[in-house]
XYZ file of C-alpha atoms in Angstrom:
743
model
C 0.000 0.000 0.000
C 1.354 3.405 -0.856
C 2.252 5.869 1.884
C -0.301 8.393 0.675
C -3.232 5.879 0.842
C -2.128 4.773 4.303
C -2.236 8.374 5.548
C -5.739 8.868 4.233
C -7.027 5.700 5.973
C -5.512 6.744 9.268
C -7.265 10.138 8.933
C -10.646 8.450 8.388
C -10.132 6.191 11.425
C -9.077 9.193 13.593
C -5.817 7.472 14.581
C -3.733 10.694 15.037
C -0.496 9.298 16.546
C 0.175 6.724 13.788
C -0.786 9.428 11.299
C 1.971 11.797 12.424
C 4.579 9.015 12.332
C 3.490 7.985 8.861
C 3.486 11.616 7.629
C 7.058 12.132 8.737
C 8.067 8.878 7.031
C 6.276 9.945 3.838
C 7.988 13.351 3.710
C 11.432 11.773 4.171
C 10.867 9.438 1.249
C 9.048 11.928 -1.026
C 9.928 15.549 -0.163
C 8.052 16.841 -3.214
C 4.684 15.861 -1.721
C 2.773 18.888 -0.423
C 1.412 18.553 3.076
C -1.887 20.111 2.088
C -2.504 17.283 -0.355
C -1.935 14.667 2.350
C -4.487 16.301 4.590
C -7.172 16.763 1.952
C -10.123 14.427 1.668
C -10.770 12.654 -1.602
C -14.418 13.634 -1.680
C -13.857 17.440 -1.573
C -12.527 19.125 -4.715
C -10.199 22.121 -4.285
C -11.232 25.456 -5.807
C -8.627 27.921 -7.000
C -9.327 31.549 -6.096
C -8.069 34.302 -8.389
C -5.042 36.124 -7.014
C -5.702 39.710 -6.145
C -3.094 42.266 -7.283
C -1.317 43.631 -4.262
C -0.700 47.365 -4.138
C 2.851 48.441 -4.870
C 4.777 48.525 -1.639
C 6.454 51.805 -0.738
C 10.241 51.698 -0.773
C 10.498 52.467 2.907
C 7.424 50.584 4.245
C 7.972 47.255 6.032
C 7.230 44.073 4.168
C 3.586 42.999 4.558
C 3.912 39.396 3.384
C 3.037 36.773 6.000
C 5.760 34.467 7.263
C 5.463 30.889 8.542
C 5.853 30.382 12.261
C 9.509 29.989 13.179
C 10.827 31.222 9.837
C 13.293 34.172 9.418
C 12.763 37.024 6.954
C 15.894 37.150 4.777
C 15.384 40.920 4.087
C 17.306 42.998 6.649
C 15.298 45.559 8.591
C 15.960 49.257 7.903
C 18.268 50.421 10.685
C 16.830 52.972 13.022
C 18.637 56.341 12.922
C 20.389 56.954 16.262
C 19.059 59.953 18.204
C 22.441 61.686 18.288
C 22.650 61.525 14.482
C 19.138 62.953 14.166
C 20.111 65.879 16.413
C 23.258 66.422 14.344
C 21.288 66.574 11.106
C 18.921 69.117 12.638
C 21.988 71.255 13.320
C 23.049 70.810 9.690
C 19.605 71.795 8.451
C 19.682 74.936 10.604
C 23.206 75.806 9.364
C 24.363 75.888 12.991
C 28.085 75.838 12.258
C 29.230 76.032 15.870
C 26.944 73.196 16.939
C 28.013 71.050 13.985
C 31.715 71.520 14.736
C 31.179 70.594 18.390
C 29.114 67.494 17.602
C 30.584 65.771 14.584
C 33.879 64.546 16.179
C 31.805 62.414 18.578
C 29.899 60.892 15.662
C 33.185 60.123 13.898
C 34.194 57.823 16.736
C 30.858 56.018 16.516
C 31.195 55.782 12.703
C 27.658 57.074 12.224
C 28.268 59.722 9.557
C 27.284 59.208 5.914
C 28.540 60.894 2.711
C 25.757 63.493 2.705
C 26.844 64.544 6.197
C 30.361 65.165 4.896
C 28.920 67.317 2.125
C 26.986 69.466 4.585
C 29.968 69.903 6.912
C 32.209 71.051 4.069
C 29.463 73.292 2.694
C 29.021 75.090 6.004
C 32.776 75.645 6.310
C 32.942 76.981 2.754
C 30.022 79.376 3.248
C 31.430 80.547 6.590
C 34.549 81.651 4.720
C 32.379 83.571 2.226
C 30.636 85.447 5.041
C 33.737 87.650 5.538
C 34.096 86.823 9.215
C 30.440 87.302 10.172
C 29.985 83.672 11.246
C 33.501 82.877 12.429
C 36.958 84.363 12.207
C 39.038 83.277 9.188
C 41.693 81.822 11.486
C 39.175 79.617 13.292
C 37.643 78.480 10.003
C 41.101 77.546 8.688
C 41.742 75.397 11.769
C 38.441 73.569 11.404
C 39.013 73.008 7.672
C 42.459 71.589 8.406
C 40.911 69.190 10.912
C 38.122 68.169 8.508
C 40.596 67.561 5.673
C 42.639 65.361 8.005
C 39.572 63.261 8.831
C 38.719 63.108 5.125
C 42.147 61.888 4.105
C 42.260 59.291 6.899
C 38.928 57.886 5.628
C 37.102 58.802 8.819
C 34.718 61.138 6.972
C 32.835 59.249 4.225
C 33.807 60.488 0.735
C 31.610 62.446 -1.662
C 32.580 64.494 -4.766
C 30.511 67.460 -3.592
C 32.443 67.567 -0.329
C 35.719 67.594 -2.272
C 34.386 70.437 -4.429
C 33.487 72.571 -1.399
C 36.876 72.016 0.201
C 38.750 72.911 -3.003
C 36.558 75.995 -3.400
C 37.322 76.986 0.188
C 41.047 76.914 -0.481
C 40.505 78.938 -3.670
C 38.283 81.608 -2.093
C 40.523 81.987 0.979
C 43.681 82.304 -1.192
C 45.268 79.256 0.478
C 46.588 78.040 -2.847
C 49.434 75.878 -1.556
C 47.178 73.871 0.754
C 44.550 73.651 -1.979
C 47.011 72.299 -4.547
C 48.275 69.717 -2.065
C 44.711 68.606 -1.343
C 43.921 68.379 -5.077
C 46.979 66.218 -5.743
C 45.730 63.817 -3.053
C 42.125 63.879 -4.333
C 42.979 63.133 -7.952
C 44.739 59.882 -6.935
C 41.620 58.546 -5.179
C 38.749 56.581 -6.712
C 35.613 58.117 -8.190
C 33.887 58.253 -4.818
C 36.005 61.332 -4.125
C 35.652 63.360 -7.312
C 33.682 63.903 -10.496
C 33.699 66.381 -13.387
C 32.510 69.395 -11.317
C 35.370 68.658 -8.909
C 37.750 68.908 -11.863
C 36.121 72.252 -12.711
C 36.782 73.646 -9.202
C 40.355 72.373 -9.413
C 40.867 74.167 -12.728
C 39.906 77.477 -11.141
C 42.300 76.801 -8.257
C 45.154 75.808 -10.569
C 44.744 78.870 -12.786
C 44.702 81.251 -9.812
C 47.737 79.451 -8.378
C 49.622 80.316 -11.562
C 49.768 77.011 -13.393
C 50.225 77.574 -17.159
C 47.250 77.234 -19.469
C 48.722 74.146 -21.158
C 48.732 72.346 -17.792
C 45.114 73.389 -17.118
C 44.075 72.099 -20.549
C 45.722 68.751 -19.732
C 43.743 68.542 -16.481
C 40.561 69.348 -18.438
C 41.286 66.595 -20.978
C 42.159 64.158 -18.182
C 38.776 64.740 -16.538
C 36.939 64.034 -19.797
C 38.853 60.779 -20.299
C 38.434 59.668 -16.692
C 34.647 60.113 -16.907
C 33.821 59.083 -20.491
C 30.115 58.449 -19.873
C 27.625 60.380 -22.010
C 30.399 61.226 -24.505
C 31.255 64.509 -22.775
C 34.422 64.800 -24.828
C 32.252 65.274 -27.929
C 29.295 67.181 -26.483
C 31.516 69.744 -24.731
C 33.541 70.446 -27.880
C 32.843 73.672 -29.859
C 31.803 71.821 -33.022
C 29.263 69.454 -31.446
C 25.774 69.458 -32.978
C 22.567 69.241 -30.944
C 20.230 66.742 -32.592
C 16.975 68.605 -31.769
C 17.428 72.341 -31.459
C 13.847 72.883 -30.289
C 14.120 70.371 -27.428
C 16.112 70.257 -24.175
C 19.360 68.338 -24.374
C 18.727 64.983 -22.725
C 22.338 64.024 -22.147
C 22.913 62.867 -18.575
C 25.966 64.020 -16.641
C 27.021 66.860 -18.934
C 29.102 68.979 -16.601
C 28.592 72.744 -16.585
C 30.988 72.870 -13.637
C 33.825 71.535 -15.780
C 33.093 74.101 -18.500
C 32.997 76.825 -15.875
C 36.448 75.828 -14.632
C 38.100 75.803 -18.055
C 36.451 79.150 -18.942
C 37.992 80.692 -15.827
C 41.408 79.244 -16.629
C 41.311 80.469 -20.225
C 40.194 83.987 -19.288
C 42.884 84.346 -16.635
C 45.537 83.353 -19.176
C 44.134 85.627 -21.901
C 42.686 82.898 -24.145
C 39.478 84.881 -24.668
C 38.530 83.120 -27.910
C 38.371 79.590 -26.511
C 36.684 80.901 -23.365
C 33.880 82.336 -25.483
C 33.641 79.130 -27.507
C 33.189 77.201 -24.243
C 30.410 79.622 -23.259
C 28.863 79.047 -26.697
C 28.924 75.298 -26.009
C 27.130 75.790 -22.687
C 24.469 78.007 -24.274
C 23.938 75.459 -27.041
C 23.611 72.462 -24.712
C 21.552 73.977 -21.890
C 20.376 77.458 -22.951
C 18.103 77.904 -19.931
C 20.328 76.359 -17.241
C 23.547 78.371 -17.240
C 24.994 78.624 -13.695
C 25.257 82.137 -12.282
C 29.021 81.819 -11.803
C 29.511 81.906 -15.581
C 28.475 85.569 -15.656
C 30.519 86.353 -12.550
C 33.641 85.019 -14.263
C 33.229 87.226 -17.334
C 32.311 90.211 -15.143
C 35.611 89.762 -13.318
C 37.859 89.168 -16.300
C 36.405 91.025 -19.312
C 35.501 94.655 -20.199
C 32.199 96.141 -19.077
C 30.588 96.100 -22.537
C 31.231 92.358 -23.004
C 29.989 91.534 -19.506
C 26.823 93.543 -20.161
C 26.058 91.657 -23.371
C 26.523 88.291 -21.632
C 24.173 89.539 -18.910
C 21.525 90.260 -21.568
C 21.961 86.812 -23.152
C 21.563 84.998 -19.845
C 18.576 87.070 -18.698
C 16.671 86.470 -21.942
C 17.266 82.733 -21.365
C 15.811 82.923 -17.873
C 19.105 82.031 -16.201
C 19.505 83.025 -12.583
C 22.107 85.736 -11.874
C 23.071 86.645 -8.336
C 22.015 90.080 -7.028
C 25.602 90.869 -6.051
C 26.742 90.559 -9.673
C 23.886 92.791 -10.883
C 24.951 95.424 -8.343
C 28.531 95.176 -9.630
C 27.379 95.591 -13.240
C 25.125 98.586 -12.506
C 27.842 100.258 -10.424
C 30.315 99.874 -13.286
C 27.815 101.463 -15.673
C 27.186 104.393 -13.319
C 30.927 104.892 -12.780
C 31.318 105.183 -16.543
C 29.184 108.348 -16.524
C 30.422 111.888 -15.976
C 27.998 113.972 -13.910
C 26.612 117.099 -15.450
C 27.730 116.633 -19.048
C 24.495 115.254 -20.498
C 26.357 113.671 -23.431
C 24.974 110.939 -25.688
C 27.342 108.481 -24.012
C 25.820 109.210 -20.602
C 22.290 108.837 -21.952
C 23.121 105.445 -23.452
C 24.616 104.317 -20.148
C 21.488 105.407 -18.241
C 19.265 103.624 -20.777
C 21.467 100.520 -20.492
C 20.971 100.559 -16.703
C 17.195 100.753 -17.141
C 17.387 97.973 -19.737
C 19.356 95.784 -17.306
C 16.697 96.262 -14.621
C 14.009 95.338 -17.157
C 15.797 92.118 -18.177
C 16.675 91.070 -14.641
C 13.161 91.559 -13.265
C 11.577 89.912 -16.332
C 13.762 86.832 -15.833
C 11.971 86.228 -12.538
C 14.485 87.706 -10.122
C 13.677 90.170 -7.349
C 15.372 93.534 -7.336
C 16.620 95.209 -4.194
C 16.706 98.826 -3.087
C 20.406 98.919 -3.892
C 19.774 98.229 -7.587
C 17.191 100.972 -7.914
C 19.364 103.435 -5.981
C 21.960 103.036 -8.719
C 19.276 103.705 -11.346
C 18.375 106.903 -9.477
C 22.002 107.982 -9.429
C 22.434 107.199 -13.122
C 19.274 109.165 -13.962
C 20.309 112.299 -12.068
C 23.765 112.202 -13.637
C 22.120 113.261 -16.908
C 21.182 116.665 -15.475
C 23.494 119.534 -16.406
C 25.407 121.406 -13.707
C 24.199 125.004 -13.740
C 26.000 127.990 -12.278
C 24.518 129.105 -8.979
C 23.730 132.620 -10.247
C 21.543 131.273 -13.099
C 18.444 130.687 -10.963
C 16.012 131.003 -13.870
C 17.389 128.094 -15.926
C 15.233 125.344 -14.427
C 12.098 127.478 -14.316
C 12.398 128.087 -18.050
C 13.500 124.532 -18.857
C 11.365 121.999 -20.718
C 12.145 119.297 -18.148
C 11.376 118.981 -14.458
C 14.181 117.161 -12.560
C 11.897 116.554 -9.588
C 9.478 114.748 -11.915
C 12.382 112.536 -12.966
C 12.955 111.512 -9.344
C 9.239 110.914 -8.790
C 9.132 108.681 -11.874
C 11.939 106.539 -10.470
C 10.086 106.226 -7.162
C 6.968 105.086 -9.053
C 9.030 102.367 -10.724
C 10.197 101.312 -7.251
C 6.580 100.748 -6.300
C 5.800 98.850 -9.511
C 8.671 96.465 -8.868
C 7.625 95.894 -5.263
C 10.634 97.670 -3.747
C 10.150 100.220 -0.978
C 12.542 103.178 -0.662
C 14.913 102.986 2.304
C 17.168 105.529 3.956
C 19.862 104.628 1.428
C 17.488 105.763 -1.359
C 17.102 109.239 0.103
C 20.836 109.407 0.793
C 21.454 108.673 -2.896
C 19.078 111.434 -4.024
C 20.624 113.948 -1.596
C 24.209 113.093 -2.550
C 23.545 113.145 -6.305
C 21.540 116.383 -6.062
C 24.609 117.932 -4.497
C 26.870 116.650 -7.251
C 24.661 118.200 -9.975
C 23.977 121.290 -7.802
C 20.189 121.139 -7.949
C 18.645 122.744 -4.871
C 15.086 121.803 -5.880
C 15.826 118.069 -5.779
C 17.616 118.496 -2.447
C 14.627 120.310 -0.923
C 12.203 117.672 -2.247
C 14.350 114.804 -0.904
C 14.555 116.308 2.597
C 10.770 116.824 2.712
C 10.060 113.324 1.308
C 12.393 111.803 3.900
C 10.617 113.670 6.678
C 7.184 112.574 5.412
C 8.239 108.919 5.069
C 8.977 108.565 8.770
C 12.316 106.862 8.030
C 15.030 107.812 10.506
C 18.110 109.473 9.054
C 21.602 108.185 9.806
C 25.206 109.382 9.761
C 25.397 109.019 5.977
C 22.321 111.235 5.569
C 23.925 113.924 7.694
C 27.194 113.699 5.784
C 25.422 113.731 2.391
C 23.453 116.826 3.406
C 26.652 118.628 4.308
C 28.278 117.734 1.009
C 25.176 118.676 -0.994
C 24.543 121.922 0.843
C 28.105 123.036 0.233
C 27.321 123.116 -3.489
C 23.767 124.435 -3.439
C 23.518 126.855 -0.477
C 25.492 129.299 1.631
C 27.136 129.337 5.034
C 23.872 129.840 6.914
C 22.429 126.622 5.481
C 25.548 124.664 6.441
C 25.327 125.906 10.023
C 21.611 125.057 10.157
C 22.194 121.458 9.051
C 25.044 120.977 11.518
C 23.072 122.268 14.478
C 20.090 120.074 13.514
C 22.199 116.956 13.945
C 20.822 114.447 16.422
C 23.132 114.626 19.480
C 22.849 110.856 19.870
C 24.305 110.352 16.412
C 27.969 109.423 16.316
C 30.057 111.941 14.372
C 32.462 109.946 12.234
C 35.843 111.210 10.969
C 34.395 111.345 7.434
C 31.653 113.662 8.768
C 34.269 116.137 9.951
C 35.841 115.965 6.504
C 32.437 116.738 4.965
C 32.008 119.723 7.294
C 35.463 120.966 6.302
C 34.525 120.640 2.641
C 31.179 122.402 3.138
C 32.480 125.302 5.212
C 35.397 125.813 2.845
C 33.071 126.001 -0.174
C 30.753 128.346 1.748
C 33.675 130.496 2.915
C 33.022 129.919 6.604
C 35.918 127.869 7.983
C 35.661 129.703 11.325
C 32.495 127.707 12.046
C 34.482 124.495 11.445
C 37.173 125.431 13.952
C 34.597 126.469 16.548
C 32.816 123.102 16.289
C 36.079 121.187 16.528
C 36.803 122.980 19.782
C 33.278 122.329 21.038
C 33.563 118.590 20.372
C 37.201 118.536 21.531
C 38.583 116.720 18.479
C 41.571 118.947 17.806
C 43.892 116.432 19.462
C 42.691 113.471 17.373
C 45.297 112.995 14.675
C 43.145 110.984 12.250
C 40.412 113.629 12.180
C 42.861 116.517 11.912
C 44.603 114.816 8.998
C 41.327 114.451 7.081
C 40.258 118.036 7.814
C 43.583 119.511 6.720
C 43.525 117.445 3.526
C 40.047 118.712 2.605
C 40.920 122.329 3.362
C 44.068 122.127 1.258
C 42.176 120.475 -1.597
C 39.504 123.179 -1.536
C 42.142 125.918 -1.634
C 43.726 124.308 -4.700
C 40.296 124.064 -6.346
C 40.524 120.327 -7.068
C 37.671 119.154 -4.866
C 36.336 115.761 -5.837
C 32.804 117.116 -5.533
C 33.056 119.217 -8.698
C 34.636 117.106 -11.464
C 32.829 119.104 -14.160
C 32.757 122.887 -14.431
C 29.254 124.351 -14.222
C 27.732 125.793 -17.362
C 25.728 128.982 -17.676
C 23.630 127.712 -20.616
C 23.952 123.993 -21.497
C 23.282 122.950 -25.066
C 19.668 122.250 -26.007
C 20.500 118.626 -26.752
C 21.016 118.035 -23.049
C 17.352 118.745 -22.306
C 16.268 116.505 -25.167
C 18.370 113.635 -23.830
C 16.897 113.994 -20.335
C 13.400 114.128 -21.848
C 14.157 110.948 -23.812
C 15.170 109.157 -20.625
C 12.025 110.315 -18.813
C 9.999 108.937 -21.740
C 11.806 105.591 -21.419
C 11.004 105.510 -17.685
C 7.337 106.168 -18.436
C 7.220 103.366 -21.060
C 8.819 100.943 -18.609
C 6.293 101.870 -15.927
C 3.442 101.088 -18.344
C 5.097 97.764 -19.206
C 5.180 96.810 -15.520
C 1.385 96.830 -15.488
C 1.118 93.932 -17.978
C 0.353 90.506 -16.568
C 2.814 88.921 -19.005
C 5.635 91.340 -18.182
C 8.094 88.427 -17.958
C 7.471 87.341 -21.563
C 10.524 88.876 -23.260
C 9.481 87.554 -26.643
C 6.242 89.544 -26.498
C 7.789 92.498 -24.643
C 11.434 92.472 -25.776
C 14.104 94.536 -24.114
C 15.187 97.682 -25.921
C 18.753 96.486 -26.459
C 21.016 93.455 -26.181
C 24.200 95.452 -25.631
C 25.065 98.877 -24.265
C 25.071 100.638 -27.611
C 23.555 98.587 -30.413
C 19.769 98.487 -30.633
C 19.531 96.466 -33.868
C 21.552 93.940 -35.835
C 24.377 95.379 -37.904
C 24.650 92.202 -40.008
C 21.977 91.027 -42.454
C 19.630 88.502 -40.827
C 19.591 86.234 -43.892
C 23.386 85.844 -43.799
C 23.317 84.894 -40.121
C 20.477 82.379 -40.468
C 22.153 80.727 -43.429
C 25.500 80.268 -41.667
C 23.824 79.177 -38.433
C 21.943 76.359 -40.136
C 25.110 75.289 -41.944
C 27.076 74.996 -38.705
C 24.399 73.740 -36.307
C 22.064 71.436 -38.254
C 23.220 67.901 -39.069
C 22.628 67.371 -42.835
C 22.382 63.575 -42.461
C 19.640 63.931 -39.842
C 17.837 66.429 -42.074
C 17.985 64.051 -45.045
C 16.597 61.222 -42.922
C 13.702 63.392 -41.778
C 12.873 64.413 -45.349
C 12.932 60.769 -46.475
C 10.666 59.749 -43.616
C 8.258 62.555 -44.448
C 8.082 61.471 -48.094
C 7.226 57.878 -47.122
C 4.573 58.758 -44.547
C 1.853 60.838 -46.148
C -0.020 61.234 -42.859
C 1.452 63.625 -40.317
C 2.964 61.760 -37.353
C 1.420 62.040 -33.928
C 3.071 64.551 -31.645
C 4.827 62.707 -28.863
C 5.499 64.144 -25.460
C 9.210 64.454 -26.280
C 8.539 66.533 -29.420
C 6.223 69.128 -27.930
C 7.206 72.776 -28.175
C 9.395 73.749 -25.240
C 9.684 77.370 -24.191
C 11.910 79.155 -21.739
C 10.500 81.002 -18.756
C 10.864 84.188 -20.807
C 8.653 82.955 -23.690
C 11.250 81.901 -26.297
C 11.250 78.510 -28.023
C 14.529 76.712 -27.461
C 15.491 76.818 -31.136
C 14.898 80.597 -31.140
C 16.938 80.934 -27.983
C 19.855 78.936 -29.372
C 19.885 81.054 -32.525
C 19.814 84.337 -30.578
C 22.643 83.105 -28.347
C 24.704 82.116 -31.398
C 24.281 85.602 -32.892
C 25.219 87.221 -29.592
C 28.386 85.119 -29.341
C 29.418 86.240 -32.820
C 29.169 89.873 -31.734
C 31.104 89.145 -28.560
C 33.921 87.491 -30.520
C 34.132 90.495 -32.834
C 34.223 93.032 -29.996
C 36.706 90.968 -27.993
C 39.085 90.797 -30.960
C 38.963 94.586 -31.387
C 39.559 95.115 -27.670
C 42.528 92.737 -27.589
C 44.004 94.470 -30.638
C 43.858 97.813 -28.802
C 45.442 96.182 -25.752
C 48.385 94.938 -27.813
C 48.877 98.349 -29.427
C 48.831 100.046 -26.007
C 51.413 97.614 -24.642
C 53.686 98.075 -27.661
C 53.418 101.856 -27.327
C 54.249 101.665 -23.613
C 57.316 99.545 -24.369
C 58.509 102.052 -26.961
C 58.047 104.970 -24.547
C 59.561 103.061 -21.636
C 56.451 103.532 -19.477
C 54.266 100.908 -17.808
C 51.017 100.223 -19.615
C 47.839 101.183 -17.764
C 45.613 99.036 -19.980
C 43.775 96.237 -18.157
C 40.875 94.039 -19.170
C 38.527 94.718 -16.259
C 38.066 96.751 -13.084
C 39.026 93.777 -10.925
C 41.513 94.913 -8.298
C 40.938 98.650 -8.926
C 39.861 99.915 -5.528
C 40.447 103.638 -6.174
C 37.480 105.417 -7.688
C 39.401 107.744 -10.011
C 41.363 105.121 -12.014
C 38.318 102.891 -12.034
C 36.118 105.592 -13.570
C 38.729 106.523 -16.160
C 39.161 102.899 -17.180
C 35.418 102.265 -17.491
C 34.758 105.436 -19.440
C 37.673 104.676 -21.746
C 36.373 101.155 -22.388
C 32.880 102.454 -23.153
C 34.109 105.171 -25.513
C 36.365 102.736 -27.395
C 33.519 100.252 -27.702
C 31.187 102.950 -29.025
C 33.799 103.860 -31.638
C 33.962 100.197 -32.719
C 30.174 100.055 -33.075
C 30.074 103.211 -35.184
C 32.906 101.920 -37.368
C 31.071 98.641 -37.991
C 27.912 100.542 -38.970
C 29.647 102.979 -41.318
C 31.936 100.398 -42.934
C 29.844 97.211 -43.295
C 31.217 93.973 -44.739
C 29.853 92.034 -47.678
C 28.467 88.543 -47.011
C 31.593 86.568 -47.969
C 33.819 88.817 -45.842
C 31.513 88.528 -42.848
C 31.216 84.761 -43.276
C 34.997 84.291 -43.462
C 35.427 86.489 -40.402
C 32.967 84.476 -38.271
C 34.472 81.160 -39.373
C 37.921 82.470 -38.464
C 36.764 83.714 -35.056
C 35.074 80.397 -34.361
C 38.054 78.463 -35.755
C 35.886 76.437 -38.087
C 37.782 74.513 -40.747
C 36.239 74.934 -44.208
């Protein structure tokens, strides 16, 4: 009798003990027999129930499947995060640097930290260095970085490429080049857990600032591309690479903008402007709407103001995010290129360029600050002519109202959601003094009083400087005596009083006040006062760089009226709901001077398609269209993609390509002038004063002269290109040469 039949008989006779013995014997002989079959009765037929589809289990939810009694789940349980690590990560999230530095050594001993924790620690140390000592002294930060690097190199801190990038950037920003180079040489010998292509980009910036030659930096760049060959970066990051679908985003994973940023910095520092611009062209072609903000910062540091401005326009029309600090730098450079009181065409163009920059920046989705609009106010008032004090009837007979100009700027403040601050009124007061307009000064003082904003030391000092140019000795004394006694009188305030009383011919009041406040024995204050008095006696006061005019030319009024009209048009534009659509509401200009293309549009489109459209792909599309008579269905990947500013991506790529052509042309002209200036200086045996940017120029005078010289030279280049245009073949050959395209 078979074992299975014997089991069934024992079940029917309720003999349980022999049944269990027989079942064990059966399973040993035939392990494939299912226990459920042995216990089933022959008279009852099994029914199979349909399996219900279980819902997809969440990645972090515990397993819900039932387990047999006594069995062990082979899937390990998710470890519970220790409380001390949770507290540490709260400190990281709150950017509590001091708490993080006190806590993380304890977690190192317990080996609880993970790579993302290393990233956050290095990030906080890097940002603390950028705070200019507000969070921690530079010496203390350097000690903590040295300790963290030691833990990193001894494998106690888990590795992550982003952590390496922050540490390299710290060494670069703190000018600790030797330590940074040593750290990079260690990093580059580690595996890929420690570095990636953006890490190579940060290292390139460090190496170029350290003084490594460009050839060495190019080798490091090529080494990074070969070490990380995925996604064919070596091809896609080359100047001649073609994007397959110009109207679609580039879907190439792991294309590194950080690496391009690093090689651009290295090339600009070493004067290889052409290849730097070609790398920027590559970035704009690959990811036209995702250019990192540091790209613009690099060109702002290393190139002339007109080139930096044009790059700013390109990035804003793409919707790229630019940091407010860089916009402030750009607007300040524009304002410093003006000369107060001249009312020349150059100054009008600069003021219009400032307004255009504010339009582009706000339309790209960024918020403006009071500082940006203060510079616009200053640039606007610089257009006013400086009138002699005895010509009191000039402004009453004038076609323009300067006070209306200031009110218009304040209205734009409101439209952009920016409220005037004390710095705004200080700007109006100081600039009114520079252009010697008493009406603006009176309006600003009344508006400040009505606003309820408390004045500060700068307000007091600005009033003294302004009153010295617009009023007499009695007004100077009135302002001084109205000073809040709780307000600290700074050394620069005494210098302003010296300047004001000297201009008003009342230096006795200055000496009386110095005795009253008992500052005659303070050497620093006395030195400033004596310097100002001597400067006023020589007649070279910095407050009057332009001689006043009795009757300015009529064109000056027309230029101011044109700017007021531009302000009014911009205010109307702010009321549109689609203000940010730059395709529908384009900016007035894409560079400081040019308002329209100098080159024929047909020539540019023809060359663009030749260089940027793959002919084999075009032939394949035409063949496919001839075979399929019915139009293909539009897939999700082929839908029209627009930037945040309203441009299709193919339009954006074409506009960027045209802008890069202009930049290459202007850069070549600038570099040619630089070479001529250097050769002339060598012949005369004098050092050349020509530099590429205002970087490192802390003194206001040389900075202004450099900026104004750059702007005037650039304007001359623009006029020359308009009056002496090229024919198509000449222009084509020129662009191919600038882009180094082999024909």
